[in-house]
XYZ file of C-alpha atoms in Angstrom:
452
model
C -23.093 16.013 -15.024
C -22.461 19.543 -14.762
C -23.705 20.315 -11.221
C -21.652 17.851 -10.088
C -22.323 14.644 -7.834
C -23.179 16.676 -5.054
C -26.046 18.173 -6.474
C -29.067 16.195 -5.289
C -32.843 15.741 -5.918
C -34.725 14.173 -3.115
C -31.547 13.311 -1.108
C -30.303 11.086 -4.118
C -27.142 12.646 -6.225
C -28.208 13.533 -9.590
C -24.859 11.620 -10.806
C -22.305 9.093 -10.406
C -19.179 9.762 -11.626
C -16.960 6.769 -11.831
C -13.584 5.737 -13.792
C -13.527 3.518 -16.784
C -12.409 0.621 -15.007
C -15.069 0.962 -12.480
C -18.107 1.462 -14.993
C -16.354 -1.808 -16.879
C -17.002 -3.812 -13.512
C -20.731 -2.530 -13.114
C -21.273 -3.219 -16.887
C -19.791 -6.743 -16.312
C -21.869 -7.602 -13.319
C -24.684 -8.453 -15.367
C -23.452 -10.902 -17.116
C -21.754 -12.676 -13.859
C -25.509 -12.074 -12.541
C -26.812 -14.002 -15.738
C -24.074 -16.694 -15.018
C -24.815 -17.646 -11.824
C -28.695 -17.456 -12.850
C -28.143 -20.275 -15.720
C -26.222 -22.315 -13.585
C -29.076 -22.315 -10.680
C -31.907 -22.430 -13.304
C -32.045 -26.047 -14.049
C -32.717 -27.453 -10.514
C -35.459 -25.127 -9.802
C -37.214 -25.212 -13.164
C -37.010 -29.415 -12.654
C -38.060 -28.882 -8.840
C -40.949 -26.435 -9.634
C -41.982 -25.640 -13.134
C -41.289 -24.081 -16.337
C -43.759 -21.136 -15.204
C -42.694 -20.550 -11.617
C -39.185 -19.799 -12.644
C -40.129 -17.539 -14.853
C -42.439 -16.115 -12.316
C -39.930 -15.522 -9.594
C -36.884 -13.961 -11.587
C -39.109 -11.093 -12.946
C -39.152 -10.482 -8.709
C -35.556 -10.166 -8.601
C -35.519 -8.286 -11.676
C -37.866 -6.007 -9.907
C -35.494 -5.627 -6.795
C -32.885 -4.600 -9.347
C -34.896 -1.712 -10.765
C -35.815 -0.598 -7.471
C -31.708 -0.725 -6.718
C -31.271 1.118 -9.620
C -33.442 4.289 -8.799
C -32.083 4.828 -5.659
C -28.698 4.655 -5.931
C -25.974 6.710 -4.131
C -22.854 5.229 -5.720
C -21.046 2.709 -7.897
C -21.668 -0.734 -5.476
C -25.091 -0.087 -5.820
C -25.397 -0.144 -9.228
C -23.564 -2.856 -9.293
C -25.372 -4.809 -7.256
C -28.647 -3.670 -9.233
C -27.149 -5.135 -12.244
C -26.251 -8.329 -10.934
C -29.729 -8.805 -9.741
C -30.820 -8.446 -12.837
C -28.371 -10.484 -14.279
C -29.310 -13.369 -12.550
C -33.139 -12.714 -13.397
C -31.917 -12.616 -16.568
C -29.944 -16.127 -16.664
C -32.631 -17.373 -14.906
C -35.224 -16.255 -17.735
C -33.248 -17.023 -20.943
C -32.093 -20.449 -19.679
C -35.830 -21.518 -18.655
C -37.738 -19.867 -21.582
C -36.292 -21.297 -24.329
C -37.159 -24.930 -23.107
C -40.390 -23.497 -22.286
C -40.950 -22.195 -25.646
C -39.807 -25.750 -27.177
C -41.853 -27.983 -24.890
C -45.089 -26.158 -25.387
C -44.446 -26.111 -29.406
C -44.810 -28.065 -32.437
C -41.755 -29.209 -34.409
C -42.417 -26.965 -37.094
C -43.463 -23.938 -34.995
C -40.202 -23.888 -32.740
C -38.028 -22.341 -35.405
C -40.083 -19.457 -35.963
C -40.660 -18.657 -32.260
C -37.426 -18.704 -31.433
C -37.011 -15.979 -34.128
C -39.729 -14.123 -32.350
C -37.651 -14.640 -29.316
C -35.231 -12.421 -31.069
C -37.541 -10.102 -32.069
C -38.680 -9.541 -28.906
C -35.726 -8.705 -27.975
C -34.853 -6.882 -30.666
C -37.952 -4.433 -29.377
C -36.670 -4.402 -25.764
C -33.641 -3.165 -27.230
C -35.352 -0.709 -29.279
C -37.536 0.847 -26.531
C -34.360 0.985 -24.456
C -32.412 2.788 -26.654
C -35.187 5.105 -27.713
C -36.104 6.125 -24.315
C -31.934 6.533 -23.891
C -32.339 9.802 -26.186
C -34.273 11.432 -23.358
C -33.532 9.723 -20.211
C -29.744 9.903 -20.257
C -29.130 13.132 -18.421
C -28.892 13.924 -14.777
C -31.109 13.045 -13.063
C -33.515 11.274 -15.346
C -31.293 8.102 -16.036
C -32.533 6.863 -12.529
C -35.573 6.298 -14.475
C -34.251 5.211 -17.543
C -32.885 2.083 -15.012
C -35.703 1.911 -13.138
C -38.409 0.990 -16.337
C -36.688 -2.351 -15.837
C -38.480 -3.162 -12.752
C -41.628 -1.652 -14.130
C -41.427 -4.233 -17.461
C -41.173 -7.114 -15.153
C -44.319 -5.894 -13.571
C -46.172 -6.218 -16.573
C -44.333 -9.453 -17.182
C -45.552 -11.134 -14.463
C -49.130 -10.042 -15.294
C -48.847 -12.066 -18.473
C -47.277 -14.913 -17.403
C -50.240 -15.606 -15.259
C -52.525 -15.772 -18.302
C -49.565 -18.664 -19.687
C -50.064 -22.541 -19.237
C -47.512 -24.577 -17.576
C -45.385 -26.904 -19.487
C -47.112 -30.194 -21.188
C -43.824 -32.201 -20.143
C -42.932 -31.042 -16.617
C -46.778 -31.482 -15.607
C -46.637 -35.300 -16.786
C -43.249 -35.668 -15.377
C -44.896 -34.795 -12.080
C -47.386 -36.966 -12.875
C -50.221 -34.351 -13.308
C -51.762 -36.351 -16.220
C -55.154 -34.807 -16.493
C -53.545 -31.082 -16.222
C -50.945 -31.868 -18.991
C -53.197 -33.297 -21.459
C -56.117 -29.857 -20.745
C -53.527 -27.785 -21.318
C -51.632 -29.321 -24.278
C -55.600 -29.056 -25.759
C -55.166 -25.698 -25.168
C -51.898 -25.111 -27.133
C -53.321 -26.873 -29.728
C -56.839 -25.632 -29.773
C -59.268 -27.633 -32.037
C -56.925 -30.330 -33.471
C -56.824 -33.700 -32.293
C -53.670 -34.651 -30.908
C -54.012 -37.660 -28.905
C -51.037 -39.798 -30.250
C -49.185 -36.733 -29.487
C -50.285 -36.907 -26.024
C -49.597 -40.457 -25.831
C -46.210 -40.464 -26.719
C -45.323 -37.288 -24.586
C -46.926 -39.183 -21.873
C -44.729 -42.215 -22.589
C -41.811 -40.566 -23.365
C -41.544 -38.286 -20.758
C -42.163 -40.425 -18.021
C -39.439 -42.996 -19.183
C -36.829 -39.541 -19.260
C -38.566 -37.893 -16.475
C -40.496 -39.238 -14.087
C -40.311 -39.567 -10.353
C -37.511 -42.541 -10.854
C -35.800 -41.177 -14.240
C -32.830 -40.321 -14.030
C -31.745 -36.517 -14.670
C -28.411 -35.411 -15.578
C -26.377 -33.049 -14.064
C -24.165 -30.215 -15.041
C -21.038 -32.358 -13.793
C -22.540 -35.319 -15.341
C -22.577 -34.218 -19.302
C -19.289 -32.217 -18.989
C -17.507 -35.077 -18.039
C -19.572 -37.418 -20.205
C -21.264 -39.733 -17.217
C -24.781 -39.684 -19.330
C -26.418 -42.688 -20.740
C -26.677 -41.772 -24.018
C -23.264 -40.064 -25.833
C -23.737 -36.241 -25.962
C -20.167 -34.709 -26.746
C -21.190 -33.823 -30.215
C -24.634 -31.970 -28.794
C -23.271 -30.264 -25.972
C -19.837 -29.022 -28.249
C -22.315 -27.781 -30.720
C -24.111 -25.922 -27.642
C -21.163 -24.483 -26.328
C -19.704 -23.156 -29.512
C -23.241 -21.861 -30.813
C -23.179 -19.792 -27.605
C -19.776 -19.167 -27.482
C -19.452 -17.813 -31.413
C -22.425 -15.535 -30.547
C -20.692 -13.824 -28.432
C -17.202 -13.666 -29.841
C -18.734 -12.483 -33.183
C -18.379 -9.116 -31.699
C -22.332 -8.102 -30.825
C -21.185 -7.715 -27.222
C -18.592 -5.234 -28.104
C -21.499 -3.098 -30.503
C -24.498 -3.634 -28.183
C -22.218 -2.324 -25.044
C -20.155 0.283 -26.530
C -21.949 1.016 -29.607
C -22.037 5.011 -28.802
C -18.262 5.029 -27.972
C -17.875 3.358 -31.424
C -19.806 6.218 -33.687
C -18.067 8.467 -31.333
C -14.363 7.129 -32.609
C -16.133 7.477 -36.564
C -18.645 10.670 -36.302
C -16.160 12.580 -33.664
C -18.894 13.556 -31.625
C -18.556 14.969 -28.278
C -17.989 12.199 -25.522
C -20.416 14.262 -23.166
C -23.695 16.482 -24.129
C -26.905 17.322 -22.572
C -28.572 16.622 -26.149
C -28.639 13.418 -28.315
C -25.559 13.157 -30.213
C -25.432 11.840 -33.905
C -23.967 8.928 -32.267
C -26.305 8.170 -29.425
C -29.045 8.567 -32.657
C -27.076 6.343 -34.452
C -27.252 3.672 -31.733
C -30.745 3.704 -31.706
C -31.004 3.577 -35.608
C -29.206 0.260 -35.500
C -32.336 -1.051 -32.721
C -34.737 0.131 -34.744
C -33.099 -1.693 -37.976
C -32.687 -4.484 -36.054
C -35.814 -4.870 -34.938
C -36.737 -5.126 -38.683
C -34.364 -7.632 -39.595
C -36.147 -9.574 -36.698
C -39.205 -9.754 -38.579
C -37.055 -10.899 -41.950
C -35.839 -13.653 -39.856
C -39.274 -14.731 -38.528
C -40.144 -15.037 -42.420
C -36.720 -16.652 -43.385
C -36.963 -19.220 -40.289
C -40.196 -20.944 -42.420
C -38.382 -21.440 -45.493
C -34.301 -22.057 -44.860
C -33.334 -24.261 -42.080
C -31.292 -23.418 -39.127
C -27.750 -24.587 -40.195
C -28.215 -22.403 -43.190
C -29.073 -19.406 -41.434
C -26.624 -19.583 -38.845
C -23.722 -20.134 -41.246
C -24.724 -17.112 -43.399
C -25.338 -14.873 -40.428
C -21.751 -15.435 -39.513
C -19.932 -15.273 -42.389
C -22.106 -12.050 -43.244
C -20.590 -10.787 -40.180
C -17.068 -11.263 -41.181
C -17.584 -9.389 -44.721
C -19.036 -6.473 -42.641
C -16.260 -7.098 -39.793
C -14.119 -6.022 -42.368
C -15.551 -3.529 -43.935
C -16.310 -1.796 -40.608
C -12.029 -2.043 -40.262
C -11.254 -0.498 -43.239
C -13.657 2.510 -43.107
C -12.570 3.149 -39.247
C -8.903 2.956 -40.615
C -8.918 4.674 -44.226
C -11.782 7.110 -42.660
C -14.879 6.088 -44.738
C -16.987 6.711 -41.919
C -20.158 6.026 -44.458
C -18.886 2.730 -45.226
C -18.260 1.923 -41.384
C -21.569 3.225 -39.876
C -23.743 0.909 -42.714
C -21.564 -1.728 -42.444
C -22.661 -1.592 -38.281
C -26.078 -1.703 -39.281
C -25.752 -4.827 -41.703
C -23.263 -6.483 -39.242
C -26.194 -5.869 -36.669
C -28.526 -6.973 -38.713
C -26.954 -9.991 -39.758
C -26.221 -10.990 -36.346
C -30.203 -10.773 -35.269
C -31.671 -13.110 -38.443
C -29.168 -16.219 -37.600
C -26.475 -15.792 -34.450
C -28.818 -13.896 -32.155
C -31.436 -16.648 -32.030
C -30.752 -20.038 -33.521
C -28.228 -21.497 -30.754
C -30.340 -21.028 -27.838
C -32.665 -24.121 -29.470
C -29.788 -26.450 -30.104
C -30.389 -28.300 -26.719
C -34.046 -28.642 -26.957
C -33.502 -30.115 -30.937
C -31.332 -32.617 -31.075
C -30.618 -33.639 -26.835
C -32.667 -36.171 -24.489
C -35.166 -34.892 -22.305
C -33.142 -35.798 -19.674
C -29.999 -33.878 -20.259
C -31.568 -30.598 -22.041
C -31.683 -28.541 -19.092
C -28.196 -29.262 -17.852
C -26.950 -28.761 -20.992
C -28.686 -25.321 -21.404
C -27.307 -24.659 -18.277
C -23.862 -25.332 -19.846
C -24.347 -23.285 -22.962
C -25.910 -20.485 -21.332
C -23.006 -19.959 -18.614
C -20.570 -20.294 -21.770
C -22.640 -17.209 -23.369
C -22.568 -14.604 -20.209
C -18.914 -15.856 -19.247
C -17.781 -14.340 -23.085
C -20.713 -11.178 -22.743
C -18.318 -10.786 -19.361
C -15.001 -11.279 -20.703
C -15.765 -9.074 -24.227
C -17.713 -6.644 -21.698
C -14.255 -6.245 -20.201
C -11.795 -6.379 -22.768
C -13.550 -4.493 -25.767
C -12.713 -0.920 -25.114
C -9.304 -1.236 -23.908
C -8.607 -3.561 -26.844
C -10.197 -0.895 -29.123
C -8.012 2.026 -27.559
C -4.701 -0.160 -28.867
C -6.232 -1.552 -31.911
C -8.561 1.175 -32.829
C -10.164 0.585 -36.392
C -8.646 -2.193 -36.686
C -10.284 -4.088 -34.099
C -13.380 -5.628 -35.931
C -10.329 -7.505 -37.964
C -10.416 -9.581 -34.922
C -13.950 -10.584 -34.961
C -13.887 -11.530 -38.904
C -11.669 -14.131 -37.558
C -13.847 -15.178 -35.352
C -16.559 -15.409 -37.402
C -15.224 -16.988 -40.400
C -14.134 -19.958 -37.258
C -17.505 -20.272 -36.998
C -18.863 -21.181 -39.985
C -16.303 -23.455 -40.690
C -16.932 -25.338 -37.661
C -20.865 -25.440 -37.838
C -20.371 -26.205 -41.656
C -19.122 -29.555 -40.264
C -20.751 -29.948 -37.183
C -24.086 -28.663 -36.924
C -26.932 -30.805 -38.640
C -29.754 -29.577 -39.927
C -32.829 -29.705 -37.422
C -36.100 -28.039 -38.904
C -39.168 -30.817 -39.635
C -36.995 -33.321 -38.482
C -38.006 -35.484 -35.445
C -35.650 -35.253 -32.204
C -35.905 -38.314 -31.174
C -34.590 -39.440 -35.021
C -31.701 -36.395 -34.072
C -30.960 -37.774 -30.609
C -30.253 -41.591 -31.878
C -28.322 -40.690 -34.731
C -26.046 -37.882 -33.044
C -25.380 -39.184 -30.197
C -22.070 -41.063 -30.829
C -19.899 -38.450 -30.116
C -18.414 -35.577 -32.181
C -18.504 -36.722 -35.993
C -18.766 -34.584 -39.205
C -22.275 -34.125 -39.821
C -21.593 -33.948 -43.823
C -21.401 -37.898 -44.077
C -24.854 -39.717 -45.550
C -25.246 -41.816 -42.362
C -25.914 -38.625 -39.941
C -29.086 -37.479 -41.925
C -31.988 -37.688 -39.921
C -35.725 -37.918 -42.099
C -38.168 -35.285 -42.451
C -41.476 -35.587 -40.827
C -43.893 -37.792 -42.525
C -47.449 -36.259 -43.061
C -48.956 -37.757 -40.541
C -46.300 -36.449 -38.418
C -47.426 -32.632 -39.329
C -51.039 -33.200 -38.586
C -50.597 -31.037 -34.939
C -47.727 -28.817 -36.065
């Protein structure tokens, strides 16, 4: 900011200088936002619906871009970003049990890639709009679009149906079954609706019990879910420590440290066009994994996205130490890449696949705090771990990763076309090696796939 903070337009200061330490804590207060959003998601998405949820966090998310745009110093950012953390937590905990109760069996692995790839185009947009929008004063806008998407957000979400399952486990029969006809358009799917109905109200009706966060972390649930929710946590858990948080947050910084471009500029640096390369390529990839989603199953995906990650964790290492910058900047772009066809999207449907109805959203809740406490603590710890390690930090991540798929190589069962309540009764004895003949679950029958 060359005119300095106390150069102002319209009374606000056309910067904010702050220290490294203090732009770590506003980074880091949206995931501590997105936290404290999973953890409160569950009892309001039980009390009041799928829908409403996701309703009422775009209204905090538009608080937060409001916050943003008018601004006057570091606290105030902060608190911007932890509003928007929260509407955040709130949104990724409830949609992806929205997205599986309101889909077929075979459609939920491809959405949840589209998930991604929505995402993947958020990201894009963001960092696209970052070429132009990050210098004084114009940044205040940058932030501000957030509150603007929600906007539009909430104007679609009114044209959305409720969930199928929370309508019928408030006993809103002749609602659930018009607007499961709806999702499913011209097919008949009255068995379907029959057993949701039955199902549903034996897990979730006005005298079924519901499980708490307390109750599956300490194991007080009916059924034996160690081996789901360990699966949950490290699926969440691995996403994060697979080093995306460390590229998606201080991707610039890192082209900086291999291109040498200036820290500060008025125009788009090769780095800063670099960054938004990688969106753009990512966004891509998204669409590859929408395709790959209907043809290889979930485990397969997930354990080639992260051992993918540790080949180009390395790689990324040794051209950042031996100074093949070339080697380093693709390897970024495949390691992105990678990340966004299994990692990015596959763990936020474990719950939903293989866990009752009962404990899905408290388990969520579990998985989803486990994700933004790591986006927090790698938030934190990235750069001043890169400063010591420099190139040689990714070395720590191909660790990670190659943890990873060792551990879901033995633990995570497969879960596309098969039925969850087949998953549910035959995982639920606590945490086994999924390898062994007895913890293969069938595929759907073909009368099974008539309303997928």
């Amino acid at each position: 900011c060359a005119a300095g903070p106390q150069h102002t337009i319209l009374g606000l200061p056309s910067c904010l200088p702050t220290s490294d330490a203090t732009w770590g804590l506003v980074i880091s207060a949206f995931p501590i936002g997105a936290l404290a959003g999973a953890i409160s998601c569950t009892h309001f998405a039980n009390a009041y619906g799928r829908k409403a949820v996701l309703l009422y966090s775009n209204v905090l998310s538009i608080l937060g871009g409001l916050l943003f745009g008018v601004s006057v110093n570091a606290p105030m950012l902060l608190i911007a970003r932890f509003l928007v953390g929260v509407a955040q937590g709130c949104a990724n905990g409830t949609f992806t049990n929205y997205v599986a109760e309101i889909s077929t069996p075979r459609a939920r692995n491809t959405l949840g890639s589209v998930i991604q790839f929505s995402t993947c185009i958020g990201t894009m947009m963001s960092q696209l709009l970052a070429l132009g929008l990050t210098v004084p004063p114009l940044w205040r806008i940058l932030f501000a679009i957030t509150g603007v998407i929600s906007l539009i957000h909430m104007a679609l979400l009114t044209m959305c149906v409720e969930s199928p399952k929370w309508l019928v486990s408030k006993d809103r029969i002749d609602e659930a079954r018009k607007v499961l006809q709806q999702l499913r358009k011209s097919a008949d799917c009255t068995e379907e609706f029959n057993t949701l109905v039955n199902t549903v109200r034996a897990e979730m009706g006005p005298n079924a019990y519901t499980a708490t966060i307390y109750d599956v972390v300490r194991g007080k649930t009916p059924d034996n879910l160690r081996h789901q929710l360990l699966i949950a946590v490290l699926g969440m858990a691995f996403q994060q420590l697979s080093g995306i948080s460390g590229v998606s947050f201080f991707s610039t910084k890192l082209f900086n440290s291999i291109t040498n471009a200036p820290t500060h500029s008025t125009k788009p640096t090769l780095a800063q066009i670099l960054t938004g390369m990688v969106s753009t390529i990512g966004t891509l990839a998204a669409l590859f994994g929408i395709a790959m989603a209907g043809y290889f199953g979930r485990r397969t995906l997930l354990i080639f996205s992260h051992m993918a990650m540790a080949i180009s964790s390395i790689l990324i290492s040794v051209g950042s130490v031996k100074g093949y910058n070339v080697l380093a900047i693709a390897m970024v772009f495949v390691f992105y890449c990678v990340y966004i066809v299994g990692a990015g999207s596959i763990p936020w449907v474990f719950p939903a696949e293989m866990t009752p109805i009962y404990a899905v959203s408290a388990i969520s809740a579990v998985s989803g705090s486990i994700a933004y406490a790591s986006v927090f603590a790698i938030g934190m710890a990235f750069a001043p771990v890169m400063d010591v390690l420099k190139g040689y930090t990714f070395l720590l991540f191909a660790a990670t990763n190659l943890a990873a798929s060792v551990l879901f190589f033995f633990l995570l069962p497969e879960t596309k076309d098969k039925r969850v309540t087949e998953m549910i009764r035959i995982h639920s004895v606590g945490v086994h090696n999924v390898m062994k003949r007895k913890y293969r679950a069938e595929l759907y029958s073909e009368k099974d796939k008539e309303c997928m």
